[in-house]
XYZ file of C-alpha atoms in Angstrom:
556
model
C 75.480 133.685 68.745
C 78.117 130.019 69.677
C 79.811 129.907 72.369
C 82.008 127.106 73.925
C 82.416 126.755 77.715
C 85.091 124.318 79.530
C 84.735 122.261 82.091
C 86.337 118.485 82.283
C 85.669 115.828 79.993
C 84.528 112.543 82.224
C 82.976 110.389 80.225
C 83.685 110.099 75.836
C 81.773 111.006 73.285
C 79.452 113.425 71.764
C 76.051 114.751 72.626
C 73.166 117.130 71.265
C 70.397 118.170 72.362
C 68.306 120.747 74.436
C 69.142 121.345 78.292
C 66.904 119.863 81.224
C 67.547 121.336 84.250
C 67.425 119.114 86.994
C 64.706 119.620 89.388
C 65.064 122.579 92.196
C 66.063 120.945 95.690
C 63.801 121.160 98.958
C 62.913 124.624 99.520
C 64.165 125.015 103.394
C 61.104 123.996 105.705
C 59.728 127.189 108.136
C 61.509 127.120 111.893
C 58.324 126.409 113.657
C 57.742 124.969 116.906
C 54.892 122.529 118.326
C 53.889 121.179 121.372
C 55.771 118.784 123.493
C 52.592 116.440 122.888
C 53.497 116.131 119.737
C 57.171 115.442 119.742
C 56.945 111.603 120.339
C 54.480 111.852 116.491
C 56.860 114.075 115.096
C 59.478 111.431 116.062
C 57.934 108.635 114.744
C 57.446 110.674 111.256
C 60.992 110.834 110.971
C 61.754 107.603 111.531
C 59.623 106.183 109.113
C 60.387 108.602 106.322
C 64.408 107.812 107.366
C 63.195 104.023 106.466
C 61.447 104.696 103.347
C 63.884 106.787 101.937
C 66.768 104.496 102.597
C 64.898 101.412 100.766
C 64.334 103.506 98.013
C 68.133 104.343 97.898
C 68.947 100.225 97.753
C 65.836 99.171 95.739
C 67.270 101.523 93.429
C 71.058 100.456 94.037
C 68.817 96.504 92.970
C 68.049 97.906 89.954
C 71.099 99.523 88.440
C 73.298 96.792 90.263
C 76.812 96.668 89.819
C 79.065 98.979 91.095
C 76.314 101.624 91.440
C 74.708 99.325 93.385
C 77.551 99.616 96.299
C 77.110 103.149 95.925
C 73.229 103.548 96.982
C 73.704 101.350 99.202
C 76.321 103.465 101.296
C 73.754 106.428 100.926
C 70.813 104.357 102.883
C 73.811 103.710 105.768
C 74.012 107.326 105.234
C 70.310 107.751 105.959
C 70.335 105.569 108.472
C 72.719 106.952 110.773
C 72.445 106.597 114.459
C 73.995 109.714 115.417
C 72.005 111.552 112.820
C 68.756 109.830 113.706
C 69.420 110.496 117.478
C 70.110 114.578 116.650
C 66.898 114.011 114.811
C 65.348 113.042 117.509
C 66.779 115.410 120.281
C 65.423 118.493 118.154
C 61.776 116.921 117.654
C 62.108 116.668 121.904
C 62.424 120.441 121.832
C 59.904 121.736 119.737
C 61.192 121.390 116.094
C 59.044 119.372 113.756
C 59.757 116.768 111.981
C 60.986 118.025 108.268
C 62.819 120.731 110.695
C 64.931 118.892 112.750
C 65.600 116.712 109.319
C 67.363 119.823 108.283
C 68.385 121.153 110.544
C 70.569 117.660 111.844
C 71.969 117.891 108.496
C 73.442 121.246 108.269
C 74.786 120.368 111.983
C 77.213 116.689 110.085
C 77.737 118.692 107.004
C 79.589 121.493 109.032
C 81.202 118.381 111.040
C 82.242 117.305 107.596
C 83.697 120.491 106.382
C 85.191 120.939 110.262
C 87.209 117.260 110.212
C 89.727 118.867 106.710
C 86.815 119.174 104.325
C 88.479 115.087 102.602
C 84.678 114.010 103.383
C 83.496 117.325 101.446
C 82.692 114.970 98.580
C 80.288 113.131 99.997
C 77.954 116.305 100.701
C 76.180 116.013 96.896
C 75.108 112.472 98.656
C 74.257 114.185 102.050
C 72.321 116.791 100.727
C 70.432 114.346 98.076
C 68.905 111.830 101.238
C 68.156 115.009 103.026
C 66.029 116.639 100.189
C 64.480 113.435 99.921
C 64.099 112.769 103.326
C 62.275 115.640 103.364
C 60.302 115.703 100.257
C 58.745 112.714 102.003
C 57.851 114.751 105.515
C 56.633 117.527 103.371
C 54.656 115.405 100.808
C 56.152 116.979 97.699
C 57.898 115.788 94.832
C 61.323 113.816 95.331
C 64.367 115.776 93.212
C 65.235 114.884 90.692
C 65.350 113.366 86.933
C 62.813 115.738 84.992
C 60.297 113.775 83.435
C 60.790 114.617 79.163
C 59.275 112.537 76.520
C 61.817 113.974 74.166
C 65.933 112.975 74.536
C 67.753 115.835 76.135
C 71.006 116.758 78.304
C 71.022 117.419 81.818
C 71.958 120.410 83.398
C 72.428 120.079 87.340
C 74.840 121.523 90.027
C 75.861 118.140 90.875
C 74.341 114.503 90.864
C 74.134 112.791 93.236
C 74.706 109.269 92.634
C 70.469 108.081 92.908
C 70.108 109.955 90.198
C 73.088 108.869 88.468
C 72.616 105.283 88.602
C 69.106 105.476 86.774
C 69.580 107.610 83.946
C 68.250 106.419 80.782
C 70.711 106.760 77.813
C 67.593 106.818 75.241
C 66.269 110.062 77.143
C 69.882 111.519 78.855
C 71.512 112.358 76.180
C 74.514 113.753 78.366
C 74.594 115.157 81.083
C 76.455 118.686 82.915
C 77.022 119.971 86.236
C 78.860 123.030 87.971
C 80.617 120.793 90.672
C 82.151 116.756 91.162
C 85.563 115.932 89.658
C 86.801 113.277 87.183
C 86.626 110.708 89.916
C 83.746 111.620 91.813
C 80.540 109.512 91.994
C 78.803 110.592 89.112
C 81.749 110.960 86.822
C 82.565 106.669 87.540
C 78.883 106.626 86.934
C 78.321 107.784 83.758
C 81.848 106.043 82.374
C 80.212 102.590 83.668
C 76.356 104.215 81.423
C 78.632 105.344 78.031
C 76.861 108.783 78.917
C 79.178 111.427 77.285
C 79.616 114.132 80.081
C 81.592 117.460 81.445
C 81.397 118.092 85.206
C 83.405 120.954 86.783
C 82.359 124.159 84.650
C 81.126 127.176 86.270
C 78.247 128.704 84.806
C 76.714 126.007 83.561
C 73.638 126.619 85.535
C 73.033 129.585 83.945
C 72.306 127.670 80.862
C 68.449 128.201 79.541
C 66.156 125.607 78.919
C 65.715 124.234 76.120
C 68.846 125.775 74.662
C 70.203 123.651 72.148
C 73.606 122.337 73.777
C 76.874 120.159 72.401
C 78.848 118.176 74.949
C 81.479 116.710 74.270
C 82.743 114.567 76.679
C 86.445 113.865 75.253
C 87.505 117.072 75.245
C 85.203 119.153 78.191
C 83.875 121.043 75.890
C 80.504 122.641 75.867
C 79.436 124.170 72.683
C 75.973 126.934 73.465
C 74.009 126.895 70.574
C 76.287 125.666 67.770
C 75.807 126.770 64.100
C 75.580 123.725 61.458
C 79.293 124.100 60.731
C 79.989 122.762 63.842
C 77.483 120.459 64.745
C 78.196 118.616 61.744
C 81.471 118.471 62.704
C 81.015 117.100 66.152
C 78.690 114.724 64.655
C 81.342 113.342 61.952
C 83.860 113.437 63.981
C 81.265 111.326 66.819
C 81.068 109.021 63.965
C 84.778 108.641 63.323
C 84.936 107.240 66.984
C 81.756 104.877 66.514
C 83.676 103.467 63.097
C 87.254 103.189 64.729
C 85.694 101.807 67.892
C 83.825 99.011 65.492
C 86.761 97.824 63.443
C 89.308 97.140 66.698
C 88.545 94.125 68.873
C 91.491 91.506 70.407
C 94.323 92.294 72.854
C 95.709 95.696 73.899
C 98.242 96.773 71.956
C 100.306 99.098 70.032
C 101.033 99.246 66.704
C 103.908 97.416 66.404
C 102.565 94.761 68.442
C 103.906 95.980 72.224
C 101.116 94.106 73.971
C 99.172 95.926 77.154
C 96.542 93.765 78.346
C 93.305 95.832 79.440
C 90.911 95.171 82.036
C 88.059 95.893 83.415
C 87.270 98.234 87.064
C 84.774 96.502 88.369
C 82.389 96.783 91.611
C 80.490 93.457 91.621
C 78.898 90.258 89.541
C 76.643 92.923 87.927
C 79.167 94.442 86.099
C 81.075 91.505 84.237
C 78.827 90.755 81.658
C 79.937 94.372 80.432
C 83.349 93.896 80.528
C 82.857 90.573 78.598
C 81.006 92.300 76.462
C 83.440 94.999 75.723
C 86.394 92.954 75.635
C 87.974 93.070 78.854
C 91.575 90.216 79.091
C 90.070 90.550 82.252
C 90.013 91.890 85.473
C 92.042 94.964 87.071
C 90.459 96.464 89.697
C 87.484 93.867 91.391
C 86.005 96.192 94.271
C 84.834 93.887 97.034
C 83.711 96.871 98.752
C 80.140 95.576 97.602
C 79.511 93.086 99.522
C 80.803 94.836 102.674
C 77.783 97.423 102.260
C 74.628 95.595 102.562
C 75.099 95.371 106.685
C 77.324 98.196 108.636
C 77.092 96.370 111.998
C 78.919 93.076 110.954
C 81.049 91.574 108.053
C 79.520 88.973 105.180
C 80.337 85.481 105.815
C 83.677 83.380 104.502
C 80.182 81.559 102.455
C 78.387 84.866 100.894
C 81.786 86.333 99.917
C 82.580 82.914 98.457
C 79.756 83.149 95.908
C 80.376 86.555 95.151
C 83.893 85.917 94.371
C 83.572 82.869 92.207
C 80.941 84.136 90.132
C 83.549 86.960 88.890
C 86.206 84.502 88.681
C 84.404 82.373 86.408
C 83.317 84.999 83.684
C 87.069 84.797 83.214
C 88.197 81.666 82.364
C 92.204 81.757 82.136
C 91.673 85.302 81.965
C 93.867 87.320 84.955
C 91.469 88.881 87.870
C 93.301 90.881 89.952
C 91.273 91.324 93.971
C 90.888 94.537 95.795
C 90.901 93.292 99.716
C 87.824 95.907 101.720
C 89.319 98.660 101.666
C 86.740 100.549 104.575
C 87.671 103.936 106.202
C 87.385 107.877 105.435
C 84.348 107.874 102.834
C 83.428 104.637 103.329
C 83.170 103.786 106.892
C 81.289 100.754 108.296
C 80.376 100.786 112.076
C 82.035 97.651 113.025
C 85.698 99.127 111.138
C 86.181 101.997 111.428
C 86.883 104.527 114.015
C 83.949 107.414 114.171
C 85.999 109.919 115.409
C 88.672 110.349 113.964
C 90.449 114.084 113.080
C 90.576 113.491 109.031
C 89.751 110.317 107.977
C 91.930 110.402 104.625
C 94.852 110.172 106.973
C 94.031 107.699 109.611
C 92.240 104.166 109.758
C 91.562 103.256 105.850
C 92.265 100.367 103.750
C 95.421 97.914 105.179
C 95.583 99.740 108.012
C 92.183 99.080 109.068
C 91.897 95.495 108.238
C 95.631 94.954 110.024
C 93.185 96.456 113.112
C 91.270 93.605 112.859
C 92.792 90.957 111.179
C 89.654 87.837 111.496
C 88.580 90.373 108.431
C 90.750 90.045 105.808
C 92.073 86.446 107.251
C 87.855 85.523 106.513
C 88.286 87.552 103.143
C 91.616 85.830 102.285
C 89.937 82.442 103.558
C 86.763 83.127 101.316
C 89.173 84.131 97.948
C 91.256 80.824 97.935
C 87.685 78.497 98.436
C 86.182 80.672 95.528
C 89.756 80.475 93.107
C 89.272 76.460 93.856
C 89.387 74.583 90.772
C 89.329 77.371 88.474
C 91.650 78.006 85.883
C 91.480 81.647 86.650
C 95.310 83.472 86.885
C 94.012 85.440 90.963
C 95.877 87.727 92.202
C 94.571 89.840 95.258
C 96.501 93.228 96.577
C 95.963 95.809 99.399
C 94.694 99.105 99.140
C 96.922 102.072 101.154
C 100.233 99.847 101.419
C 102.463 103.164 102.716
C 105.967 100.730 102.779
C 107.463 98.042 103.084
C 106.209 96.351 106.175
C 102.764 97.440 104.844
C 103.581 95.289 101.718
C 105.196 92.158 104.134
C 102.498 91.855 107.125
C 99.879 91.571 103.881
C 102.053 89.036 102.008
C 102.026 87.467 105.756
C 98.710 87.349 106.155
C 97.685 85.897 102.696
C 100.398 82.863 102.624
C 98.845 81.739 106.414
C 95.688 82.064 104.837
C 96.437 79.478 102.371
C 95.974 81.612 99.100
C 97.532 79.657 96.476
C 97.820 83.314 94.147
C 99.770 86.407 93.619
C 100.621 89.713 96.119
C 100.449 92.972 95.346
C 100.334 96.745 96.993
C 98.294 99.358 95.386
C 100.430 102.331 94.823
C 98.104 105.097 95.998
C 100.726 107.201 98.418
C 103.113 108.616 97.784
C 105.651 107.080 99.567
C 105.074 103.542 97.608
C 105.447 105.297 94.268
C 108.989 106.669 95.523
C 110.346 103.541 96.889
C 108.856 101.141 94.951
C 112.064 98.975 95.009
C 111.965 97.995 98.676
C 108.260 97.675 98.820
C 108.660 94.967 95.849
C 110.433 92.791 97.888
C 107.519 91.615 99.719
C 104.816 91.426 96.714
C 104.583 90.139 93.210
C 102.734 93.321 91.436
C 101.793 96.913 91.697
C 98.187 98.379 91.170
C 98.413 102.359 90.741
C 95.052 104.094 92.115
C 96.099 106.800 90.256
C 92.564 108.767 91.678
C 93.896 108.414 95.467
C 97.604 109.260 94.100
C 96.888 112.526 93.158
C 94.463 113.276 96.109
C 97.455 112.403 98.309
C 99.898 114.054 96.227
C 98.220 116.886 95.995
C 96.430 117.496 98.705
C 93.182 118.154 96.726
C 90.114 116.029 97.820
C 89.446 113.778 94.237
C 85.539 114.658 95.262
C 85.621 118.922 94.636
C 85.234 120.511 92.093
C 86.998 123.159 93.460
C 90.526 121.752 93.152
C 89.241 119.523 89.744
C 92.582 120.792 88.243
C 95.208 119.254 90.790
C 92.992 116.071 90.190
C 93.764 116.040 86.571
C 95.673 112.953 85.876
C 98.216 114.539 83.369
C 100.211 116.708 86.165
C 103.318 116.215 85.324
C 103.936 115.436 89.317
C 101.730 112.576 88.823
C 103.520 111.408 86.448
C 106.748 111.332 87.799
C 105.389 109.021 89.984
C 103.732 105.825 87.920
C 107.023 106.544 85.841
C 109.058 105.816 89.246
C 107.063 102.871 90.218
C 107.076 101.358 86.627
C 110.735 101.956 86.503
C 110.936 99.888 89.757
C 109.139 97.101 89.077
C 111.739 96.795 85.428
C 114.090 96.975 87.546
C 112.853 93.888 89.700
C 110.979 91.865 86.956
C 107.425 93.037 88.004
C 104.637 94.070 86.952
C 103.052 97.422 87.529
C 99.321 98.089 86.381
C 97.688 101.371 86.646
C 94.020 100.712 88.052
C 92.591 104.023 88.312
C 90.393 106.285 86.521
C 93.228 107.746 84.398
C 93.748 104.622 82.443
C 90.151 105.218 80.565
C 91.838 108.232 78.594
C 92.739 106.509 75.444
C 95.470 109.371 74.815
C 96.785 109.562 78.498
C 96.628 105.623 78.399
C 99.102 105.918 75.283
C 101.404 108.420 77.432
C 101.229 105.429 80.565
C 102.060 101.821 78.025
C 105.265 105.091 76.795
C 106.645 105.170 81.186
C 106.963 101.729 81.353
C 102.584 100.086 82.509
C 102.472 96.900 82.117
C 99.129 97.228 82.487
C 95.460 99.088 82.003
C 92.101 98.675 83.597
C 88.903 100.993 83.331
C 85.177 101.067 83.292
C 84.322 98.287 80.678
C 82.824 101.525 78.278
C 86.216 102.899 78.142
C 88.171 99.411 76.608
C 87.322 99.697 72.892
C 88.363 103.815 73.087
C 91.843 102.654 74.381
C 91.717 100.021 72.904
C 91.322 101.547 69.014
C 93.548 104.448 70.265
C 96.345 102.249 71.163
C 95.940 100.120 67.983
C 96.980 103.301 66.028
C 100.583 104.182 67.733
C 103.814 102.558 68.394
C 105.654 101.764 71.283
C 108.356 104.326 70.680
C 105.430 106.834 69.966
C 104.007 106.604 73.307
C 107.492 106.219 75.346
C 107.932 109.828 73.281
C 104.216 111.363 74.165
C 105.347 110.020 77.565
C 108.615 111.869 77.363
C 106.880 115.400 76.068
C 104.156 115.675 78.939
C 106.420 114.637 81.649
C 108.817 117.495 80.213
C 105.667 120.313 80.817
C 104.801 122.377 83.785
C 101.124 122.296 83.987
C 98.040 119.367 82.631
C 96.995 121.285 80.366
C 100.478 121.446 78.586
C 101.300 118.269 78.822
C 98.459 117.132 77.196
C 98.708 119.225 74.610
C 102.190 118.165 74.026
C 101.595 114.224 73.697
C 98.846 114.987 71.917
C 101.449 116.473 69.071
C 103.662 113.582 69.673
C 100.708 111.372 68.767
C 99.520 113.378 65.851
C 102.669 113.495 64.157
C 102.796 117.183 64.339
């Protein structure tokens, strides 16, 4: 009998197929003692396993490229963490086997993260995956991962580590469903990049029996278990209609009455550029530069290396707009040479611009590299700082840009509520704003963007979040400046209409979402978007806001 479950839809499209479950996690190794004379050999085994797993993660990243590469390289750094390795060796020295020492050391690190206010709890899936891979290698058992299958299937997992998501084969994995995660988790972001329909934060997904046919609607978050023929036909018809609408939509982003809304791409490096160009991106709204700094956690990349990477992206968009975010290090993206190791709550500590202002040489080098990379190119370069809290932050960044001789617009990201509330003040120092709705939601609701249990508060339809977007957009309009959105909220086609109605001047998203957003905007007038925005802000819950906006956009 057909049943309907509801999670959080994070990647558009419909997938219908049989369920396959993720391979089971590595079992807990037995706690047995080893003779003292074997300790050195066991320590060597542990080091070899760690290095092998780190190398495998880096190799997977090189294959995947783009945003996934940075995520996997960060996991490799996690595997090689010197403090973790020292703890493993200490445990072996007092009698643990290599595999047990790894298991217990990672468990202790898990507890440490939980004690740090759980901001880093969203990295638990990454941490567990690294542990499982190291233990599996030591035990000589197959690595956990995506099941082998000759036939296409829908994958169900408790959560998906980046190493698994990055190399999913869309020809075999029709879509996936996870019990945990949120709309801005690594798995969700990578699913959108792959164009694979996905639903996350679905309690009880693991109880669906292997081989059961399910239908996954990555737009609505609905999962239909054993759908009947009528339901399958309706879903397939809706999917075909969406595909036809996408094919018919092309050109710059605009509402049906001609109000222009540039549609830009979020990219993590040169590897993401081809997909952005193919999707018709009008430029780059968020160029994350962290990927360059993850190659070596001990020191920053050279200016020449940065120039080479930046120029590849800038050259891809002649006459286009490219917005570069300077290094956003700290919190869940620690770098040994930059970020403190002993902060009680890294999310509320030295992160983003704060880190760069503490290390002006790193910021100076990056700005100089961007200036060189843009020389002689007909590109509209804009550079923005992450985690700007107030006018003092904005002025410090603008001053640094001018001192570096950067011929570009300087901007500030709005990720902290104070920046939205005092946007006019910040705009006295910079020329544009860009809303990072993922972090803005996180800080507005005190809800970690990676924790499935609080995914309700990470829903970008939350009226309080829309109020902060409206405040920022209104401030920018009053100052005659631009205000874009580069968070994942922009990838929701209906929410894109609402953001347009709130006064947002550009939208940036993963390349796979651009055709959906372009087609949806083209069906509605600016006035409809404004009415939908007003209806959404008048609601009290995210669900009610979504329903109210949808009613306006559908003409009900």
